[in-house]
Short mmCIF file of C-alpha atoms in Angstrom, two decimals:
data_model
loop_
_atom_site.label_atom_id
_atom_site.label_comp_id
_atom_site.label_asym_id
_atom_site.label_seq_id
_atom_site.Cartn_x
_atom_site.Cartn_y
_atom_site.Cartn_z
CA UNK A 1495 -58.64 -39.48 -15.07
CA UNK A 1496 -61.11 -39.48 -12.20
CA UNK A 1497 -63.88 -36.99 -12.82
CA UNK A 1498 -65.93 -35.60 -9.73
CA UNK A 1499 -68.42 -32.68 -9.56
CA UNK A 1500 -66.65 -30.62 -6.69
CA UNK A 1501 -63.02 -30.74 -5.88
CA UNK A 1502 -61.77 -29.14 -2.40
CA UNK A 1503 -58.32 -28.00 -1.80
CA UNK A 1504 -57.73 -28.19 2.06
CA UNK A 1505 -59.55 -29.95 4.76
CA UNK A 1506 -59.32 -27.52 7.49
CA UNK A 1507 -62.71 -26.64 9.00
CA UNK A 1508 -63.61 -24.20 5.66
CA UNK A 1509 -62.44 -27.31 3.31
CA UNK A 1510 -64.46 -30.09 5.94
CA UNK A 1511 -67.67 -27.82 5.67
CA UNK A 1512 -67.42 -28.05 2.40
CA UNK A 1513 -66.81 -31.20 1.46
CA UNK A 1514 -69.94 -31.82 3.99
CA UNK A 1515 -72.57 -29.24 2.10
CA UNK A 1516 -71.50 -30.39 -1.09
CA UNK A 1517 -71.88 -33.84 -0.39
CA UNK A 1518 -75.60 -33.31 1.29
CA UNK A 1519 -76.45 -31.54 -2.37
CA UNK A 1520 -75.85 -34.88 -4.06
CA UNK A 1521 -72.73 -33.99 -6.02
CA UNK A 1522 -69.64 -36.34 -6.65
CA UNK A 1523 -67.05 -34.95 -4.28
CA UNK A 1524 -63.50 -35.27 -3.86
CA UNK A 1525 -61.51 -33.19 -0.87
CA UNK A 1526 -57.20 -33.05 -0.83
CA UNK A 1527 -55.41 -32.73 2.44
CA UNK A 1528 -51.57 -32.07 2.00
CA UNK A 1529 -51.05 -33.57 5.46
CA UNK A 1530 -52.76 -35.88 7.45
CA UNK A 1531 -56.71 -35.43 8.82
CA UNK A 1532 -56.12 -33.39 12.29
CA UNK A 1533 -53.08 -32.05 11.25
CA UNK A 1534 -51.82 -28.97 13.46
CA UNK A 1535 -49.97 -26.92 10.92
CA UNK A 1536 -52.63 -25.10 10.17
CA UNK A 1537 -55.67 -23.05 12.13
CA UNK A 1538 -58.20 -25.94 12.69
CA UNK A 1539 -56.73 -28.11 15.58
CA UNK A 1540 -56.82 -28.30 18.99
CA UNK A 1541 -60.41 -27.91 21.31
CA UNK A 1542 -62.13 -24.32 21.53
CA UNK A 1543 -63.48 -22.18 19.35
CA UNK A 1544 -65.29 -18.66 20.15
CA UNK A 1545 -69.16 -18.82 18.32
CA UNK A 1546 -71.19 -15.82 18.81
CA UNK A 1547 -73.37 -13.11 16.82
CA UNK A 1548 -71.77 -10.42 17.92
CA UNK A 1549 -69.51 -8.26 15.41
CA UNK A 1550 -69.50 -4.38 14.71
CA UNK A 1551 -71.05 -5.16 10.64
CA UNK A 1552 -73.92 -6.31 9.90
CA UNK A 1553 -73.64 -8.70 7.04
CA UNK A 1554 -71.11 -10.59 9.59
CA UNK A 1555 -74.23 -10.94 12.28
CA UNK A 1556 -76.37 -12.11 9.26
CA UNK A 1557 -73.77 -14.52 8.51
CA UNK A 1558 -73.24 -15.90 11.74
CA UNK A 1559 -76.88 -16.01 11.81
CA UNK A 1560 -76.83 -18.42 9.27
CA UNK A 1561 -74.14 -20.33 10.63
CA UNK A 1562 -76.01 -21.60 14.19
CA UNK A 1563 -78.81 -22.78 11.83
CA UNK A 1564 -75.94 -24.37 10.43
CA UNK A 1565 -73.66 -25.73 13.47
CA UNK A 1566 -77.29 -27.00 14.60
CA UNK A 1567 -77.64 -29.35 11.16
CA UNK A 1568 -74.27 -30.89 11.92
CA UNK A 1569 -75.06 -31.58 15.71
CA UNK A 1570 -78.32 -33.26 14.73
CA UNK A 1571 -76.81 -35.13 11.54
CA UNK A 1572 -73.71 -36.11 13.49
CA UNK A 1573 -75.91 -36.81 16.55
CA UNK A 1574 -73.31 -35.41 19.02
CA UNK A 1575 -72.79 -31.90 20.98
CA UNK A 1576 -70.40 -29.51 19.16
CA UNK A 1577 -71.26 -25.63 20.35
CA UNK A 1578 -71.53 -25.31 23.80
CA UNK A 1579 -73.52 -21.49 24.62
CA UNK A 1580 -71.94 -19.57 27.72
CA UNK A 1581 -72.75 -16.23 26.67
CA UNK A 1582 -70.25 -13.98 26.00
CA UNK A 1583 -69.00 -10.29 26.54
CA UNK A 1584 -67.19 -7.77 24.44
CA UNK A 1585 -64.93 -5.55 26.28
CA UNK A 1586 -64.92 -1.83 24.20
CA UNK A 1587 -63.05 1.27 25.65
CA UNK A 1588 -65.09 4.23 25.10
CA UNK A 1589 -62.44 6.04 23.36
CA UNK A 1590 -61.86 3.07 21.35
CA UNK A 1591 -61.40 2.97 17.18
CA UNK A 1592 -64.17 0.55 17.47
CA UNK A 1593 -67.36 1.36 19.96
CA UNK A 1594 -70.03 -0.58 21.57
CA UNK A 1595 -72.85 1.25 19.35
CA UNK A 1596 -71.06 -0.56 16.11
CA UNK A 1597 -71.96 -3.72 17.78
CA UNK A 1598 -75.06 -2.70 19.28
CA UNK A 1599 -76.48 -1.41 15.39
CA UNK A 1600 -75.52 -4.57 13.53
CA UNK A 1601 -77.49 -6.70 16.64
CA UNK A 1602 -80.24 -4.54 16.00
CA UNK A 1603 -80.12 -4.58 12.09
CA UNK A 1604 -80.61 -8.37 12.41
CA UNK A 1605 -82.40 -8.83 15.60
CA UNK A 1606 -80.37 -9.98 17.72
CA UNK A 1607 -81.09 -9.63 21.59
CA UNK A 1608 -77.68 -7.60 23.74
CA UNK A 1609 -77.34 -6.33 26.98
CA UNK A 1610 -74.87 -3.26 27.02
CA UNK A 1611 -73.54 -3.16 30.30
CA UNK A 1612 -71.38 -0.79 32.39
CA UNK A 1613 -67.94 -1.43 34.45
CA UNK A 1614 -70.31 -1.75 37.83
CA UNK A 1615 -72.36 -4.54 36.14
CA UNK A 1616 -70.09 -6.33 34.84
CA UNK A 1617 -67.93 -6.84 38.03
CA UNK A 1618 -70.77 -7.74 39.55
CA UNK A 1619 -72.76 -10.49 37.42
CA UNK A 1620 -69.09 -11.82 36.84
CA UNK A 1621 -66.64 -10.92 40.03
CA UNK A 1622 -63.76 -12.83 38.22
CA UNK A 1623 -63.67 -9.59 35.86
CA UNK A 1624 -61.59 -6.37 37.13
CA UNK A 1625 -63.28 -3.98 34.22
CA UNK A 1626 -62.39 -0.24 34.43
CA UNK A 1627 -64.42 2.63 33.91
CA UNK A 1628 -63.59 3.36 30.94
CA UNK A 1629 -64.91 0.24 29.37
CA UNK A 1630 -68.33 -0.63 27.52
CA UNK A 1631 -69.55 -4.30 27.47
CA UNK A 1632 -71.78 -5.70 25.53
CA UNK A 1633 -73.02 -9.15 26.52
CA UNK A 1634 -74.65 -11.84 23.94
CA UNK A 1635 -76.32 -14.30 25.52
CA UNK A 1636 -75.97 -16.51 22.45
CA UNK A 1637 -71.98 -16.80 22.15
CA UNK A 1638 -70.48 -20.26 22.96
CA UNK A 1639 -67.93 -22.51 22.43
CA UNK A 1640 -67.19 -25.10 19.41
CA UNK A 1641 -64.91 -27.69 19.29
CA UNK A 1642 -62.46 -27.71 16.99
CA UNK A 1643 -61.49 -30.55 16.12
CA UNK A 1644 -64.35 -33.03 16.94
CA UNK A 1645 -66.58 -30.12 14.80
CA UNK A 1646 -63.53 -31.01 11.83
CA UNK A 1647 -63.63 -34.64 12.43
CA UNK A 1648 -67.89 -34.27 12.30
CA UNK A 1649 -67.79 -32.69 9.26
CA UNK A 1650 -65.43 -34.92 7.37
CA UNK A 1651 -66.86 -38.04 8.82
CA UNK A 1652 -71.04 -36.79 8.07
CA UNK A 1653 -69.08 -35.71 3.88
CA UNK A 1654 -67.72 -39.44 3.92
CA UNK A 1655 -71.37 -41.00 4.85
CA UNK A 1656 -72.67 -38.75 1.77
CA UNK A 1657 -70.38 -40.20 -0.59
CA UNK A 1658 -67.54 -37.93 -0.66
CA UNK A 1659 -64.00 -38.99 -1.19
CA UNK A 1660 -61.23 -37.93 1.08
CA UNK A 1661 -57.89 -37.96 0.47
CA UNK A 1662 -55.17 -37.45 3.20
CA UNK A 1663 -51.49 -36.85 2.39
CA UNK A 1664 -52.35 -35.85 -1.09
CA UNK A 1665 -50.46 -32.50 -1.75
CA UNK A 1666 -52.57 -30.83 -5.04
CA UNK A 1667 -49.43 -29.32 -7.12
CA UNK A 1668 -51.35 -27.19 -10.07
CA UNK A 1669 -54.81 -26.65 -10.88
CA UNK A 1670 -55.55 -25.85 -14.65
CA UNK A 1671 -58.55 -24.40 -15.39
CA UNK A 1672 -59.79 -26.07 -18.62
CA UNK A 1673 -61.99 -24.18 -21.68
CA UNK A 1674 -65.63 -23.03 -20.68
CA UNK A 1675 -67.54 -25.97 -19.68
CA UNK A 1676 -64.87 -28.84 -19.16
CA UNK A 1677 -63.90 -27.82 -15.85
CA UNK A 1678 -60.80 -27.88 -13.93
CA UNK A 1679 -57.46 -30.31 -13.86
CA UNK A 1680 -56.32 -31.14 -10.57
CA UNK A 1681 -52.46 -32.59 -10.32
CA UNK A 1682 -51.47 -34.00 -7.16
CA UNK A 1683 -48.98 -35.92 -5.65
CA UNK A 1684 -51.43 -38.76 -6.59
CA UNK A 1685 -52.60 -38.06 -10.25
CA UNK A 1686 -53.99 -36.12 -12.18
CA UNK A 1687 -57.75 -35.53 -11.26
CA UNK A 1688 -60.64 -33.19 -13.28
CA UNK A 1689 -63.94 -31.64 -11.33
CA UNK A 1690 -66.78 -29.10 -12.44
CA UNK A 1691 -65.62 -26.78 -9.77
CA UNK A 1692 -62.77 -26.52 -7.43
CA UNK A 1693 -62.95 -24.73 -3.92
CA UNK A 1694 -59.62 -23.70 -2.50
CA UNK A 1695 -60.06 -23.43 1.70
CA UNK A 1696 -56.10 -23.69 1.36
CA UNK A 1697 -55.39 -21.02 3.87
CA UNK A 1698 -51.76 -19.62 4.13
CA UNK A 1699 -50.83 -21.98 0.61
CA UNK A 1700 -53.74 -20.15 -1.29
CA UNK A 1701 -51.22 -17.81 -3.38
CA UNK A 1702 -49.10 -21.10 -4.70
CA UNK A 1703 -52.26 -22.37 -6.40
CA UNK A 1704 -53.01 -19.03 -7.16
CA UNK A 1705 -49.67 -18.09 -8.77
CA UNK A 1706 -49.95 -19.96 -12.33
CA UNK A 1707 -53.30 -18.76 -12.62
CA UNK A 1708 -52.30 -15.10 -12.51
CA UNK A 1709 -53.92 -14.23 -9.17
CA UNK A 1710 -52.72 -13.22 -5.91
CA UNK A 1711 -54.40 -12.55 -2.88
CA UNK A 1712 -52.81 -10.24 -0.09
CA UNK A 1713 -52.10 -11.81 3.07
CA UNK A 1714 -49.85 -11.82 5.95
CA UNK A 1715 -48.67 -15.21 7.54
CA UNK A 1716 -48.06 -15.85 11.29
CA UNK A 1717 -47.80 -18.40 13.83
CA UNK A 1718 -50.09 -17.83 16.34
CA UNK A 1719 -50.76 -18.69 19.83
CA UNK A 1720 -53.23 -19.75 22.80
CA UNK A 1721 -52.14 -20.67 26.35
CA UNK A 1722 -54.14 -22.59 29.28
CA UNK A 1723 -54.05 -21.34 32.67
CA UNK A 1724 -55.08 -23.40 36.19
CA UNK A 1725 -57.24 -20.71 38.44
CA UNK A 1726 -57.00 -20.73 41.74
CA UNK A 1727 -60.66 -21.95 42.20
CA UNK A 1728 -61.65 -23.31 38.71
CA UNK A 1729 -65.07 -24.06 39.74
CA UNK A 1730 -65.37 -20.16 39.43
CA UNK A 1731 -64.74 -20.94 35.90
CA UNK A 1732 -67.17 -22.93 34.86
CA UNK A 1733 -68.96 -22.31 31.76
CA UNK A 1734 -72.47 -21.45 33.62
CA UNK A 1735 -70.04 -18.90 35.48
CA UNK A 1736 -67.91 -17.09 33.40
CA UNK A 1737 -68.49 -16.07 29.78
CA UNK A 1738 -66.11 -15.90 27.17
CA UNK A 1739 -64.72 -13.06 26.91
CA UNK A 1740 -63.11 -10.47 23.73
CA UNK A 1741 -61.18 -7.18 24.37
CA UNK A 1742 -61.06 -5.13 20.99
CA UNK A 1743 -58.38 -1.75 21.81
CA UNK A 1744 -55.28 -1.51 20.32
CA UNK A 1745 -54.63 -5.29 20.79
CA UNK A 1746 -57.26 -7.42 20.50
CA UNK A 1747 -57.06 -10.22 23.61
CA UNK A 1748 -60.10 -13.25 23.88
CA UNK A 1749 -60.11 -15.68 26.29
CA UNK A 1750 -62.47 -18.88 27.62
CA UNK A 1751 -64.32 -20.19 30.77
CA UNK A 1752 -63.55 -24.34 31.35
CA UNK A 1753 -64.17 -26.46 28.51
CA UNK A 1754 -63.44 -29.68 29.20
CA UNK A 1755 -60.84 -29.65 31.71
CA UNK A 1756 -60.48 -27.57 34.99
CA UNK A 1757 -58.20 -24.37 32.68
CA UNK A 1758 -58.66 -21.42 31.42
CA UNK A 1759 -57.74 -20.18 27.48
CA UNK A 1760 -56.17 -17.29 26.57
CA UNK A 1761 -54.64 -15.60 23.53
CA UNK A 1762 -53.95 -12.26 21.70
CA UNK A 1763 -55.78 -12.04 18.32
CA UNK A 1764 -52.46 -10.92 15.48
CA UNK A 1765 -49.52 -10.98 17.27
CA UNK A 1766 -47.83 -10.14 14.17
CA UNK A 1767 -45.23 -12.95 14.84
CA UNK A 1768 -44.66 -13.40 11.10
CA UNK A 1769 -43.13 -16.46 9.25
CA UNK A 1770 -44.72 -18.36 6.63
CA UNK A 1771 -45.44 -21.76 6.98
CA UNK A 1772 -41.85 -23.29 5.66
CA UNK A 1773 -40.44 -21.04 8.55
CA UNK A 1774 -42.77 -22.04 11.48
CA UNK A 1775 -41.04 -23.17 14.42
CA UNK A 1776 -44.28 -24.34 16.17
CA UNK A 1777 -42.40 -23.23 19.53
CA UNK A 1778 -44.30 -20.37 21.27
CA UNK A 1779 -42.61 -16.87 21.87
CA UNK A 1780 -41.94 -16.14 25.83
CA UNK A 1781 -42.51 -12.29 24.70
CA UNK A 1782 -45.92 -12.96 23.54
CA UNK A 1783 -46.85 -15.38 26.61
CA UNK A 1784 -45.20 -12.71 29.41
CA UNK A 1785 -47.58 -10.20 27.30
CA UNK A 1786 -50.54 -11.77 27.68
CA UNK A 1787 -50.15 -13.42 31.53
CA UNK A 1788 -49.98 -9.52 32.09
CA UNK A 1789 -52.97 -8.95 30.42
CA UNK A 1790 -54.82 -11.77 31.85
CA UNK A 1791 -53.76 -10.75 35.35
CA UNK A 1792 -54.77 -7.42 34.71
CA UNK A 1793 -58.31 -8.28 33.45
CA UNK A 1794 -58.80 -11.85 35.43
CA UNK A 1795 -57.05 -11.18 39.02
CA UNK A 1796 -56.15 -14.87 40.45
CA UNK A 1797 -52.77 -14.56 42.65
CA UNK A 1798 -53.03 -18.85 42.37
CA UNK A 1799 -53.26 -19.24 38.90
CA UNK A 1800 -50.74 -21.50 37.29
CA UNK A 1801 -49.41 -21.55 33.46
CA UNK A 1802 -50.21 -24.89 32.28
CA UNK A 1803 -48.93 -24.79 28.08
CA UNK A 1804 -48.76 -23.06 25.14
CA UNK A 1805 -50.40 -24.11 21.56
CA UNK A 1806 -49.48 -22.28 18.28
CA UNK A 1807 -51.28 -22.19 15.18
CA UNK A 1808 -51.64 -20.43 12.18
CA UNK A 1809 -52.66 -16.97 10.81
CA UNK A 1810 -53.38 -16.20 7.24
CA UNK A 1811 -55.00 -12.70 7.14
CA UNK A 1812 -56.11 -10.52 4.32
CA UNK A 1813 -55.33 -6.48 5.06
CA UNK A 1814 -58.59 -5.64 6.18
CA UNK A 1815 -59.38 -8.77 7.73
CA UNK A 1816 -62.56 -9.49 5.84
CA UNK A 1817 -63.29 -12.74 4.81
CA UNK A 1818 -63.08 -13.93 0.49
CA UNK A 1819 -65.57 -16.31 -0.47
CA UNK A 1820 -65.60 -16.19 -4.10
CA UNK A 1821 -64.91 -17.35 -7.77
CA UNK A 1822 -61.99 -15.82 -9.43
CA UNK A 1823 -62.93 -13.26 -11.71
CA UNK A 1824 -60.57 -14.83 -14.49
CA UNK A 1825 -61.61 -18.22 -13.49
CA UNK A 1826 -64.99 -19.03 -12.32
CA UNK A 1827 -64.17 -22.46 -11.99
CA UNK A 1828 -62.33 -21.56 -9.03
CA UNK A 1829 -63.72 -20.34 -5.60
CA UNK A 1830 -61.98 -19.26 -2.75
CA UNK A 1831 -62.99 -19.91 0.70
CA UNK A 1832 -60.72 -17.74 3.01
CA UNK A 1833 -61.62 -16.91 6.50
CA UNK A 1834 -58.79 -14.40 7.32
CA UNK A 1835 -58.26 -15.57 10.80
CA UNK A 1836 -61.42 -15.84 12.49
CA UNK A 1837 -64.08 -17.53 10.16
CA UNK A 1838 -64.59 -21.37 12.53
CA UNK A 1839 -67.15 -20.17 14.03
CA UNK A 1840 -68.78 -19.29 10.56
CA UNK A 1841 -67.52 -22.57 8.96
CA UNK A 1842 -70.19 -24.35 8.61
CA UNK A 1843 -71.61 -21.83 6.47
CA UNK A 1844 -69.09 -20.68 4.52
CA UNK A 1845 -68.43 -24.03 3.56
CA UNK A 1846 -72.79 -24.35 2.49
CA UNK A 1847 -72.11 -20.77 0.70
CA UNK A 1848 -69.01 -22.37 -1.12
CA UNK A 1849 -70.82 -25.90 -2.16
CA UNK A 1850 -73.67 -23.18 -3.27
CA UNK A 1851 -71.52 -21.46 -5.40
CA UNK A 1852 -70.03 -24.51 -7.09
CA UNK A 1853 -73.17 -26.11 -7.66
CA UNK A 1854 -76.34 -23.56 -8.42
CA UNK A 1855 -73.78 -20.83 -9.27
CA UNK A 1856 -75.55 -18.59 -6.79
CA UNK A 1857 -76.04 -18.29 -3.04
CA UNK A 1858 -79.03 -17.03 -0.89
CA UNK A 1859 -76.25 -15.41 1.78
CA UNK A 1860 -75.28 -12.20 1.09
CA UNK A 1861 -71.79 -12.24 0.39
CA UNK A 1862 -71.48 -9.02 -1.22
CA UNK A 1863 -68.76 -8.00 1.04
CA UNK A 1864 -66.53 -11.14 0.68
CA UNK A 1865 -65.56 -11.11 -2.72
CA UNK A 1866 -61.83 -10.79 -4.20
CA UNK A 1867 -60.72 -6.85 -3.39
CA UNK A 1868 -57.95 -4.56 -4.06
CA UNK A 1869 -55.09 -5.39 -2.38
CA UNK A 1870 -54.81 -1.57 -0.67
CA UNK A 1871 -58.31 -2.45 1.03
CA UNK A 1872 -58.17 -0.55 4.66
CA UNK A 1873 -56.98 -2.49 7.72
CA UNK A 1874 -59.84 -2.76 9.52
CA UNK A 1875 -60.33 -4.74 13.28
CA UNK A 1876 -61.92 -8.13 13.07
CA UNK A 1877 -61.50 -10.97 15.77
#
């Protein structure tokens, strides 16, 4: 039986970042990948990704702190671009659950410079936008764009150059935690393998590893979706023109200036199109697309703008939409590295917090608010 220091389950971007950090700490590493490398059943594929600092908690603006440093080690390791910064505004209705001075406090708490901007500046600095009244903005001058899948193809590719072992169309079946001190058995659709520690960044098939072991974790499975538009005048749309953009109400909506090609992305954040991911259909639902050219047209006003396509992906969410990055309590073997939906932009280091974990046992992050919770946690909103 092969033996390896850290084994990762799943090589999404959590799983690729860290295989990557654990690799750059000098341990033997092995990663599994049920499907092929690039796959697009789960939430890693296709081009852009929002980064940015900006969130209404604190510890998530520390974390994505963290991460740039992060994003910035890849980039110079890898020695090619990945995060491209636009700048980016939050759209907050002053009645809202959530309000601009949530945001605005966790900026301050870590330092982070904001402009909070009215209806009248916004329209202005950006003319594409039709803001109401009734809206708040804060602007980040930090938030950008990653790619997604050259960032997941960087980070597997700079874990290979350390050493690490990945394995493709390798489906793990059962992990068996072994007595204190001898680790963990891994069986897979390729033999039986044993590591020190195990990281599962398994996404929506977290709770069938989890099942034998006597653990569960909450979570809510959907197939997602993002479309491209054509404006009118995409030159307008540039990325040193437009920002990206989040609307946090009710619904949550988020949306991109050009990134490599002369479109426009769109999407609704939990569309609550539920099916797990035996029952995805990987077809996109006209409801949901009709819903959101509305919303678009609404916010973005473009009489000219064409519907180019529609890309769906997946959701695995926890109920309050907080992120679990931690060792089972029964097991510490085993860590979980779950991102709930919107942790690429943090991936980088939640993947260095995981490898931490593994290997020192500890981590200099504060993850206090990450680990394993009760299941009736409170729904909170998190894009």
């Amino acid at each position: 039986m092969q033996q390896f220091d850290v084994a990762i389950v799943g090589l999404g971007a959590l799983g690729s970042a860290a295989a990557w950090q654990a690799s750059l700490k000098g341990s033997k590493v092995i990663g599994f990948e049920q499907f092929e490398l690039g796959h697009v059943r789960g939430a890693s594929h296709d081009t852009s990704r929002i980064v940015r600092t900006s969130y209404d908690a604190p510890e998530y603006v520390a974390l994505a702190k963290a991460a740039y440093r992060d994003w910035a080690h890849l980039e110079k390791a890898a020695g090619i671009k990945l995060v491209t910064i636009t700048g980016g505004v939050v759209f907050l209705p002053k009645d809202g659950a959530t309000s601009a001075k949530d945001f605005t406090q966790s900026l301050d708490a870590n330092n982070v410079p904001y402009e909070l901007l009215n209806a009248q500046q916004v329209n202005k600095r950006w003319p594409q936008f039709n803001v109401g009244n009734n809206i708040d903005t804060v602007y980040t001058a930090d938030t950008g764009i990653a790619h997604a899948s050259k960032s997941v193809s960087a980070m597997q590719s700079m874990a290979r150059a350390q050493g690490a072992v990945l394995k493709e169309l390798t489906q793990v079946q059962r992990i068996t935690p072994q007595p204190a001190g001898k680790g963990v058995i891994l069986e897979t659709s390729r033999g039986q393998f044993q590591a020190s520690k195990v990281i599962l960044a398994s996404d929506a098939w977290t709770n069938k590893l989890l099942a034998p072991l006597g653990a569960e974790i909450p979570l809510t499975v959907m197939q997602e979706q993002v479309t491209y538009y054509k404006p009118s005048d995409p030159a307008n749309f540039e990325d040193d023109k437009f920002p990206v953009w989040i609307t946090i109400d009710e619904k949550n909506y988020y949306g991109f200036p050009s990134f490599g090609e002369p479109t426009i992305k769109a999407a609704r954040d939990r569309s609550e199109n539920l099916m797990t991911p035996e029952q995805r259909t990987y077809v996109h639902s006209p409801k949901l697309l009709n819903e959101l050219t509305s919303f678009v047209d609404d916010l973005i006003p473009d009489a000219g703008r064409e519907t180019l396509r529609t890309v769906t992906c997946q959701y695995a969410i926890t109920p309050d939409r907080e992120f679990i990055i931690s060792p089972l309590k029964k097991h510490p073997d085993v860590i979980v590295a779950l991102g709930a939906g919107h942790a690429f932009k943090f991936a980088p280091a939640i993947g260095r917090v995981a490898a931490e974990l593994a290997i020192d046992g500890r981590t200099k992050e504060d993850i206090t608010r990450f680990g394993i919770r009760d299941a009736a946690a409170p729904l909170q909103s998190k894009l």
